[in-house]
Amino acid sequence: MLASIYRFLGGDNPFRAIAYENASRSVRELSKDISFYDKQGTLTDIQGIGKSIESDIKEFLTTGVIGKLEKLKHKVPIELLELMDITGFGPQSLKTIYKKLHLQTKEEVIRALEDGSIQKLKGFGPRKVENLLRNLKLHKTLESRMLLYDALLEAEGIINLLSPLTNVKKIEMAGSLRRRKETIGDIDILIAAPVKARKKIIDFFVSPTLASKTLARGETRASIILKANQRQADIRIVEEEEWGSALQYFTGSKAHNIHLRSIAKGKDFKINEYGVFNIKTTKRIGGRTEEEIYNSLQMQMIPPEMREDHGEIELALNHNIPSLVRLQDIRGDLQMHSNWSDGQLSLDDLVEYVRTNFKYEYIAITDHSKSSRIAKGMDEKKFLKQISAIEEINKRLGTSFLKSGAEVDILSDGTLDLSDEVLAQLDWVTASIHVGFKNDNTKRLVRACQNNYVHCIGHPTGRLIGKRESYPIDFNKLLEAAKETGTLLEINAQPNRMDLHDEYALLAQEKGVKLVISTDSHKASDYDFMKIGLSVARRAWCKPEHIANTLSWKELKRLFTKK
DNA sequence: GCCGTTTTCGGCCCGACTGTTTTCAGTCG
């Protein structure tokens, strides 16, 4: 809020607004609550927080308000500032509208746009007014973001259409999509093509095949609203020799790039989307590959998933970038549902499909337990029957590929929905909470960890992105319990779960709690979700050693000798 | 307002696109 007020006030010091924006972003991205840092007295260790903002935060934590903000609120049309979230409404335009027409609310602005009074102002022509109105409308439909998985599918579709065009030398996703953020605002695609080929590529991109609206089009870039899902997609076209610098630039994040550029500046280099340049000689040093960009600053190449300016640049300068876990490191999927409960495939079909399409060494069938009625949960008797069925299939195939398992419900008191006798006979037990989202579930989860037959806690926070918040939970207590009992935590790879999310997965990784990436699949197309879980792990800076299902089955079971 | 491997003062990423101008300001990513 302070950031947008200062942005609006602008004037003598525009950098104050930027400072507040930076601080606000840092606080938003903290893994722990801000009061934690206050208690520790480490607020000013947070990037972007100095003496002044520290005292603002302290004031807010003790009194619930910031005096400075309350005063400023009376100096600016506070309701108008909301409009700055909408494309086209910058501080200067709003200021003009406010000063000349004395408008106070969003509704008044919309009316003034429609009745032509804004168009009479200097700098507001008919096109601008039309765009502002259109962006206002658009903002409503674009409020929610895409899930990573949906955005990936959409982007792959666009790439498949564009890549066969003449002279498309290279094409790749960029932006938050390439960094694999859990939700995506718009789809960014980068293309390498010679100048003469660009017009045809852009013509195709903005054509009705893909676009329902063209937002902007130039010689090197274009923005459209996709026909398929009414989301925004952008393309940029560069020369092949600019590929690395352009890909680096358009992948971001913004904070990562700004940090990188300031380092470059200190070395008398300049980085832009066209390459790395020596400022003094104006000579181009590199830019054909991303490696050239980072290497020119004596840095290691940084994987896209790490580029958030959360300390990865310092790691790269010290050549300490971890070798992140890769898809080919994953040796098995440990949460899969069959048609014995709510899955679609029979055990036979499931095994055949996975063995044909994946190179796994093992998979665990983890059907639901009896209290999950809606999911056709199974009782003890049925689990015993399934164990024999699995044995029979393994025997017939001459392998031990298929592991018997369960996704057992954690009941309200923290006990489990299956008897220890049956749990003891299963190869793999994941325990999850499926009901009771309102109460603090820390105790339930800790008790589940303490059960000797539980290997893993499934979707530990219970959130559904955009639909349901996590149930209340003291995550640090869960981490302690997991660490103490040697219980693993799941990165559930369902696109709308991604649970643990990247920040919690990072905390677990730092604490030495091992993680498991599982698809929680219910049908054949779900098996692909593994890559979603993998991107969470990579955003949490996980190496293979942090992920238990990169181990062979023998090594995996050895983790539980304590239990 | 924040920050520091040239700096505790003087910087703060940088180029494309749009629309309104008639050479550029505003906005975005």
XYZ file of C-alpha atoms (C1' of nucleotides) in Angstrom:
592
model
C 0.000 0.000 0.000
C 2.749 2.436 0.906
C 4.513 1.471 -2.304
C 1.566 2.436 -4.483
C 0.990 5.658 -2.555
C 4.582 6.706 -3.100
C 4.348 5.607 -6.715
C 1.336 7.823 -7.105
C 2.944 10.738 -5.297
C 6.099 10.193 -7.345
C 7.665 13.609 -7.515
C 10.958 14.234 -5.812
C 11.913 10.647 -5.156
C 10.491 7.857 -7.308
C 12.987 5.428 -5.791
C 11.258 5.466 -2.446
C 8.299 3.701 -4.066
C 10.646 1.108 -5.571
C 12.218 0.566 -2.155
C 8.806 -0.129 -0.617
C 7.931 -2.441 -3.494
C 11.153 -4.393 -2.963
C 10.555 -4.658 0.764
C 6.975 -5.764 0.182
C 8.095 -8.474 -2.205
C 10.759 -9.706 0.210
C 8.225 -9.959 3.016
C 5.706 -11.766 0.815
C 8.318 -14.335 -0.146
C 9.466 -15.064 3.413
C 8.964 -18.657 4.448
C 8.164 -17.743 8.040
C 5.859 -15.144 9.529
C 7.337 -11.656 9.752
C 6.950 -11.630 13.562
C 9.502 -14.440 13.748
C 12.205 -12.172 12.308
C 11.073 -9.344 14.559
C 11.547 -11.538 17.657
C 14.963 -12.607 16.441
C 15.892 -8.991 15.726
C 16.874 -9.913 12.184
C 14.392 -7.775 10.259
C 17.092 -5.664 8.608
C 18.838 -8.820 7.406
C 15.936 -9.210 4.991
C 16.829 -7.886 1.561
C 15.295 -4.458 1.027
C 14.452 -3.721 4.668
C 16.424 -0.936 6.313
C 15.988 1.152 9.433
C 12.904 3.050 8.295
C 10.888 0.087 7.050
C 11.984 -1.935 10.068
C 10.368 0.636 12.347
C 7.228 0.609 10.144
C 7.000 -3.145 10.586
C 7.623 -2.977 14.323
C 4.938 -0.331 14.649
C 2.514 -2.479 12.710
C 3.258 -5.585 14.763
C 2.637 -3.811 18.066
C -0.200 -1.402 17.182
C -1.737 -2.955 14.081
C -1.379 0.255 12.079
C 1.370 2.388 10.567
C 0.977 6.062 11.499
C 2.763 7.229 8.390
C 0.385 5.242 6.187
C -2.729 6.491 7.991
C -1.623 10.071 7.418
C -0.794 9.512 3.752
C -4.134 7.832 3.163
C -5.782 11.224 3.590
C -3.497 12.849 1.054
C -4.264 10.544 -1.870
C -7.419 9.159 -3.501
C -6.878 5.779 -1.902
C -9.586 4.004 -3.895
C -8.054 5.096 -7.188
C -4.754 3.442 -6.365
C -6.332 0.007 -6.846
C -6.510 0.858 -10.533
C -2.721 0.765 -10.734
C -2.988 -3.050 -10.806
C -4.651 -2.749 -14.192
C -2.626 -2.541 -17.391
C -2.447 0.975 -18.748
C -3.263 2.715 -15.481
C 0.083 4.060 -14.399
C 0.722 6.652 -11.729
C 0.989 9.518 -14.212
C -2.312 8.791 -15.942
C -4.118 8.417 -12.617
C -2.601 11.596 -11.304
C -3.796 13.534 -14.325
C -7.288 12.067 -13.975
C -7.338 12.877 -10.267
C -5.941 16.389 -10.518
C -8.023 17.560 -13.460
C -11.309 15.806 -12.770
C -11.119 15.263 -8.979
C -12.386 11.710 -9.270
C -12.263 9.567 -6.133
C -13.484 6.070 -6.991
C -13.040 3.375 -9.587
C -16.686 3.736 -10.622
C -16.288 7.468 -11.242
C -13.294 6.767 -13.463
C -15.193 4.179 -15.493
C -18.042 6.641 -15.958
C -15.647 9.415 -16.982
C -13.990 7.085 -19.472
C -17.349 6.203 -20.964
C -18.856 9.702 -21.105
C -15.798 11.178 -22.831
C -14.688 13.594 -20.114
C -11.337 11.842 -19.744
C -10.764 11.930 -23.462
C -10.755 15.711 -23.297
C -7.649 15.652 -21.089
C -4.238 16.226 -22.605
C -2.502 12.950 -23.401
C -5.739 10.942 -23.518
C -6.760 10.228 -27.083
C -9.595 7.953 -28.196
C -7.334 4.911 -28.519
C -5.985 5.258 -25.028
C -9.451 5.600 -23.513
C -10.612 2.582 -25.485
C -7.660 0.543 -24.241
C -8.191 1.547 -20.634
C -11.822 0.463 -20.805
C -10.853 -2.808 -22.457
C -8.148 -3.490 -19.861
C -10.611 -2.824 -17.061
C -12.906 -5.484 -18.469
C -10.042 -7.852 -19.148
C -8.713 -7.480 -15.632
C -11.878 -9.036 -14.263
C -11.603 -12.191 -16.338
C -7.851 -12.543 -15.820
C -7.946 -12.175 -12.067
C -7.244 -15.810 -11.373
C -4.043 -17.351 -12.617
C -3.471 -20.622 -14.467
C -2.179 -23.705 -12.721
C 1.350 -24.534 -13.819
C 0.251 -27.795 -15.433
C -2.506 -26.169 -17.477
C -0.147 -23.424 -18.614
C 2.460 -26.012 -19.623
C -0.067 -27.886 -21.746
C -1.268 -24.671 -23.355
C 2.268 -23.496 -24.073
C 3.247 -26.860 -25.524
C 0.248 -26.571 -27.842
C 1.311 -23.115 -29.043
C 4.892 -24.274 -29.529
C 3.704 -27.243 -31.575
C 1.805 -24.876 -33.860
C 4.579 -22.304 -34.232
C 7.650 -24.491 -34.481
C 6.882 -25.905 -37.968
C 6.717 -22.378 -39.439
C 9.503 -21.485 -41.849
C 12.707 -20.252 -40.265
C 11.726 -20.853 -36.649
C 15.211 -21.872 -35.507
C 14.531 -22.169 -31.817
C 11.431 -21.906 -29.665
C 11.030 -22.211 -25.927
C 8.862 -21.144 -23.003
C 10.151 -18.245 -20.922
C 8.916 -16.210 -17.969
C 7.405 -17.682 -14.827
C 6.423 -20.733 -16.849
C 10.064 -21.620 -17.441
C 10.807 -20.960 -13.783
C 7.925 -23.362 -13.048
C 6.062 -21.161 -10.631
C 2.975 -22.876 -9.229
C 0.582 -20.490 -10.932
C 1.125 -18.598 -14.164
C -0.231 -15.194 -15.170
C 0.554 -15.211 -18.865
C 2.356 -17.525 -21.253
C 5.672 -16.231 -22.584
C 7.277 -17.819 -25.608
C 10.627 -16.947 -27.131
C 11.523 -17.624 -30.747
C 14.787 -17.350 -32.654
C 14.203 -16.440 -36.296
C 15.823 -14.199 -38.911
C 14.310 -10.744 -39.473
C 12.761 -11.638 -42.812
C 10.749 -14.479 -41.287
C 9.309 -12.548 -38.364
C 6.277 -10.981 -39.958
C 4.819 -14.345 -40.967
C 5.359 -15.775 -37.493
C 3.676 -12.822 -35.828
C 0.860 -12.857 -38.394
C 0.187 -16.469 -37.533
C 0.403 -15.849 -33.805
C -2.219 -13.083 -33.862
C -4.442 -14.955 -36.342
C -7.774 -16.452 -35.219
C -6.162 -19.901 -35.003
C -4.745 -18.888 -31.640
C -5.964 -15.426 -30.754
C -9.339 -14.053 -29.834
C -7.828 -10.570 -29.455
C -4.571 -8.849 -30.306
C -3.337 -6.656 -27.465
C -0.147 -5.447 -29.127
C 1.976 -6.309 -32.131
C 5.315 -4.975 -33.245
C 8.227 -6.232 -35.307
C 9.756 -8.305 -32.546
C 6.922 -9.046 -30.142
C 3.194 -9.532 -29.902
C 0.599 -10.080 -27.179
C -2.714 -11.827 -27.615
C -5.635 -13.178 -25.653
C -5.780 -16.904 -26.365
C -8.938 -18.227 -27.924
C -8.581 -21.458 -25.968
C -8.744 -20.095 -22.417
C -8.971 -16.291 -22.581
C -5.495 -15.969 -21.083
C -2.729 -13.717 -22.275
C 0.164 -15.075 -24.312
C 3.227 -13.157 -25.528
C 5.881 -14.007 -28.094
C 9.221 -12.378 -28.657
C 11.408 -13.024 -31.672
C 15.172 -12.564 -31.632
C 18.217 -13.401 -33.751
C 19.735 -16.804 -33.171
C 22.943 -15.295 -31.831
C 20.889 -13.356 -29.268
C 19.121 -16.493 -28.082
C 20.925 -16.955 -24.773
C 20.681 -13.355 -23.644
C 17.039 -13.111 -24.700
C 16.102 -16.376 -22.994
C 17.890 -15.296 -19.843
C 16.249 -11.908 -19.932
C 12.706 -13.110 -20.583
C 12.907 -15.932 -18.082
C 13.479 -13.514 -15.205
C 12.599 -13.209 -12.509
C 12.625 -9.474 -12.574
C 14.426 -9.338 -9.245
C 16.987 -11.884 -10.422
C 17.675 -9.861 -13.565
C 18.008 -6.572 -11.753
C 20.484 -8.125 -9.352
C 22.408 -9.664 -12.243
C 22.558 -6.389 -14.114
C 23.815 -4.449 -11.149
C 26.640 -6.986 -10.803
C 27.359 -6.561 -14.501
C 27.437 -2.827 -14.110
C 30.030 -3.129 -11.346
C 32.242 -4.948 -13.822
C 31.667 -2.315 -16.519
C 29.422 -4.704 -18.399
C 25.908 -4.161 -19.631
C 23.393 -6.977 -19.996
C 20.298 -6.613 -22.097
C 18.236 -9.038 -24.169
C 20.736 -8.770 -27.016
C 23.842 -9.826 -25.166
C 26.554 -8.922 -22.707
C 28.473 -5.797 -23.685
C 31.570 -4.070 -22.436
C 30.376 -0.557 -21.627
C 33.696 1.131 -22.437
C 34.519 -0.596 -25.706
C 30.826 -1.337 -26.537
C 32.107 -4.716 -27.676
C 29.700 -7.630 -27.420
C 31.125 -10.301 -25.151
C 28.511 -12.992 -25.483
C 24.871 -13.957 -25.529
C 24.454 -16.952 -27.807
C 23.799 -19.191 -24.807
C 22.639 -18.530 -21.262
C 25.875 -20.048 -19.977
C 27.776 -17.243 -21.736
C 25.783 -14.650 -19.814
C 26.448 -16.168 -16.410
C 30.027 -17.100 -17.205
C 30.807 -13.564 -18.319
C 30.117 -12.515 -14.723
C 32.275 -15.358 -13.370
C 29.144 -17.130 -12.279
C 27.880 -20.652 -12.659
C 24.840 -21.215 -14.839
C 21.730 -20.991 -12.654
C 18.797 -23.343 -13.353
C 15.631 -21.365 -14.244
C 13.718 -22.744 -11.256
C 16.185 -21.070 -8.883
C 16.080 -17.598 -10.438
C 14.132 -15.682 -7.802
C 16.952 -13.683 -6.217
C 16.700 -15.761 -3.071
C 20.440 -16.210 -2.696
C 21.100 -18.212 -5.860
C 23.238 -15.444 -7.348
C 25.586 -15.547 -4.357
C 25.753 -19.337 -4.685
C 26.588 -19.023 -8.365
C 29.331 -16.490 -7.643
C 30.863 -18.992 -5.218
C 30.309 -21.871 -7.631
C 28.010 -23.627 -5.187
C 24.904 -24.119 -7.316
C 23.481 -27.542 -6.390
C 22.950 -30.230 -9.021
C 19.168 -30.240 -8.882
C 17.159 -33.439 -9.051
C 16.116 -34.379 -12.611
C 13.236 -36.410 -13.977
C 15.573 -39.240 -14.922
C 16.712 -39.512 -11.278
C 13.239 -40.599 -10.176
C 13.105 -44.372 -9.807
C 9.524 -44.920 -8.754
C 6.109 -43.458 -8.040
C 4.874 -44.024 -4.495
C 1.282 -42.865 -4.595
C -0.951 -44.414 -7.239
C -4.616 -45.364 -7.078
C -6.133 -48.335 -8.922
C -9.745 -49.270 -9.583
C -9.712 -51.151 -6.318
C -10.605 -47.763 -4.814
C -11.150 -44.534 -6.796
C -8.606 -45.006 -9.581
C -9.597 -45.875 -13.147
C -7.134 -48.579 -14.137
C -6.999 -52.201 -13.089
C -3.761 -53.368 -11.545
C -2.824 -55.205 -14.743
C -3.484 -52.228 -17.017
C -1.732 -49.862 -14.658
C 1.420 -51.978 -14.514
C 1.511 -52.441 -18.241
C 1.039 -48.744 -18.957
C 3.697 -47.626 -16.507
C 6.211 -50.230 -17.625
C 5.714 -49.240 -21.262
C 5.928 -45.493 -20.761
C 8.236 -44.933 -17.785
C 11.581 -46.264 -16.702
C 10.643 -46.777 -13.063
C 12.100 -49.573 -10.944
C 9.091 -49.772 -8.638
C 5.630 -48.324 -8.070
C 3.423 -48.495 -4.999
C -0.325 -49.022 -5.255
C -1.800 -46.864 -2.510
C -5.553 -47.182 -2.555
C -7.745 -45.430 0.006
C -8.730 -46.856 3.374
C -12.282 -47.461 4.527
C -13.228 -44.094 6.039
C -12.778 -42.415 2.637
C -16.214 -43.622 1.542
C -16.482 -41.300 -1.439
C -13.189 -42.665 -2.732
C -14.416 -46.251 -2.347
C -11.955 -46.802 0.489
C -11.060 -50.422 1.316
C -11.244 -52.270 4.635
C -8.564 -54.557 6.083
C -9.972 -57.615 4.393
C -9.858 -56.034 0.957
C -6.298 -54.787 1.490
C -5.190 -58.350 2.312
C -6.867 -59.509 -0.865
C -5.087 -56.812 -2.856
C -1.739 -57.800 -1.368
C -2.229 -61.313 -2.752
C -3.311 -59.923 -6.121
C -0.150 -57.833 -6.290
C 2.004 -60.807 -5.335
C 0.361 -62.804 -8.067
C 1.049 -60.143 -10.712
C 4.688 -59.795 -9.665
C 5.077 -63.563 -9.822
C 3.542 -63.728 -13.267
C 5.833 -60.948 -14.520
C 8.862 -62.329 -12.732
C 9.601 -58.996 -10.988
C 9.023 -57.201 -7.746
C 8.049 -54.022 -9.618
C 4.673 -53.644 -7.972
C 4.631 -52.742 -4.269
C 1.598 -53.073 -2.072
C 0.631 -49.941 -0.218
C -2.079 -47.721 1.155
C -3.011 -44.099 1.448
C -4.406 -44.574 4.895
C -6.628 -41.942 6.479
C -5.395 -40.170 9.575
C -8.440 -40.119 11.869
C -9.426 -37.121 13.974
C -7.404 -38.309 16.979
C -4.309 -39.021 14.897
C -4.745 -42.790 14.870
C -4.931 -44.565 11.549
C -7.838 -46.042 9.661
C -6.231 -49.500 9.280
C -5.022 -51.935 11.927
C -1.304 -52.202 12.580
C -1.513 -55.895 11.601
C -2.509 -54.981 8.074
C -0.232 -51.942 7.828
C 2.688 -54.195 8.795
C 2.069 -56.350 5.751
C 2.173 -53.466 3.282
C 5.355 -52.458 1.484
C 4.542 -48.741 1.551
C 2.246 -46.680 3.767
C 1.364 -43.047 3.132
C -0.848 -41.414 5.755
C -3.052 -38.463 4.809
C -5.752 -36.226 6.224
C -8.955 -36.105 4.181
C -11.479 -34.653 6.626
C -11.344 -32.044 9.376
C -9.749 -29.055 7.702
C -10.855 -26.430 10.175
C -8.961 -27.469 13.286
C -5.254 -27.317 13.885
C -4.025 -30.634 12.545
C -0.479 -30.545 13.898
C -1.183 -33.121 16.614
C -2.869 -35.535 14.196
C 0.073 -35.386 11.818
C 2.691 -35.717 14.558
C 0.888 -38.776 15.926
C 0.753 -40.290 12.452
C 4.518 -39.782 12.131
C 4.973 -41.678 15.372
C 3.250 -44.765 13.977
C 5.987 -47.265 13.150
C 4.303 -48.424 9.957
C 3.913 -44.999 8.363
C 6.608 -44.211 5.818
C 5.306 -40.943 4.493
C 2.789 -38.159 5.159
C 0.691 -37.468 2.045
C -0.180 -33.914 0.900
C 0.901 -32.578 4.295
C -0.879 -29.194 4.245
C -4.104 -30.215 2.506
C -4.383 -27.102 0.391
C -6.041 -26.984 -3.028
C -4.677 -24.079 -5.053
C -7.328 -21.428 -5.576
C -9.974 -23.518 -3.807
C -9.008 -24.417 -0.273
C -6.433 -23.012 2.083
C -4.145 -25.306 4.005
C -5.621 -26.490 7.285
C -3.982 -24.802 10.274
C -0.703 -26.502 11.043
C 2.551 -25.733 12.842
C 4.845 -26.814 10.077
C 7.986 -26.614 12.179
C 6.501 -29.060 14.672
C 5.635 -31.428 11.858
C 9.195 -31.138 10.540
C 10.580 -31.945 13.981
C 8.341 -34.985 14.300
C 9.220 -36.165 10.804
C 12.910 -35.737 11.492
C 12.730 -37.524 14.825
C 10.701 -40.483 13.590
C 12.369 -40.757 10.182
C 9.049 -40.169 8.417
C 9.142 -38.737 4.896
C 6.998 -35.876 3.649
C 5.314 -35.966 0.292
C 5.520 -33.469 -2.512
C 2.146 -34.345 -3.967
C 2.362 -33.594 -7.690
C -1.329 -33.133 -8.416
C -1.440 -29.825 -10.337
C -3.867 -28.192 -7.915
C -2.113 -29.513 -4.826
C 1.648 -29.093 -5.253
C 1.719 -29.951 -1.581
C 4.276 -29.470 -0.047
C 4.776 -26.227 -1.938
C 8.247 -24.993 -2.850
C 8.852 -22.912 0.281
C 7.900 -25.685 2.713
C 9.837 -28.215 0.653
C 12.869 -25.942 0.978
C 12.417 -25.783 4.772
C 12.170 -29.578 4.928
C 15.218 -29.986 2.734
C 17.213 -27.599 4.924
C 16.097 -29.388 8.056
C 17.226 -32.748 6.660
C 13.733 -34.210 6.319
C 13.626 -36.389 3.237
C 10.917 -35.871 0.654
C 9.023 -38.114 -1.754
C 7.594 -36.903 -5.069
C 4.372 -38.749 -5.887
C 1.755 -38.279 -8.585
C -1.263 -39.365 -6.494
C -2.478 -40.580 -9.873
C -5.993 -41.849 -10.529
C -5.726 -42.387 -14.304
C -3.085 -42.948 -16.961
C -2.749 -39.287 -17.957
C -1.986 -38.387 -14.325
C 1.333 -40.227 -14.374
C 2.807 -37.212 -16.151
C 2.270 -35.097 -13.047
C 5.671 -36.316 -11.864
C 7.203 -33.356 -13.699
C 5.026 -30.979 -11.692
C 6.289 -32.452 -8.424
C 9.777 -32.337 -9.809
C 9.535 -28.607 -10.492
C 8.465 -28.024 -6.872
C 11.533 -29.968 -5.734
C 13.801 -28.027 -8.066
C 12.356 -24.709 -6.894
C 13.175 -25.947 -3.370
C 16.792 -26.432 -4.468
C 16.561 -30.218 -3.941
C 19.348 -32.508 -5.044
C 18.646 -36.211 -5.711
C 19.814 -37.043 -2.196
C 16.923 -35.006 -0.760
C 14.312 -37.024 -2.650
C 13.778 -40.555 -1.361
C 12.309 -41.994 -4.548
C 15.592 -41.414 -6.348
C 16.808 -44.373 -4.299
C 16.593 -48.008 -5.286
C 13.876 -49.892 -3.418
C 16.475 -51.547 -1.210
C 18.074 -48.247 -0.254
C 14.661 -46.700 0.267
C 13.628 -49.383 2.748
C 16.923 -48.982 4.557
C 15.813 -45.473 5.563
C 13.296 -47.060 7.899
C 15.497 -49.365 9.991
C 14.830 -46.929 12.865
C 11.075 -47.377 12.629
C 14.105 4.300 1.202
C 18.000 1.008 0.470
C 22.635 -0.255 -0.450
C 28.076 -0.937 -0.774
C 34.648 -6.257 -3.756
C 35.582 1.148 -6.712
C 31.121 4.287 -3.058
C 28.398 5.829 3.814
C 26.886 9.512 -0.947
C 25.042 8.943 -5.188
C 23.289 5.930 -7.508
C 18.966 2.822 -8.204
C 18.045 -2.446 -15.272
C 16.857 -1.314 -19.773
C 14.619 -1.611 -24.240
C 9.925 -2.245 -26.972
C 5.517 -0.699 -27.888
C 1.576 2.545 -27.818
C -0.592 6.672 -28.461
C -0.303 11.224 -28.873
C 2.495 14.050 -30.486
C 5.507 16.214 -34.187
C 9.942 14.360 -30.721
C 8.415 11.957 -26.606
C 6.075 10.451 -22.180
C 4.006 6.666 -20.141
C 3.765 1.934 -19.350
C 5.188 -2.697 -19.350
C 7.880 -6.792 -18.644
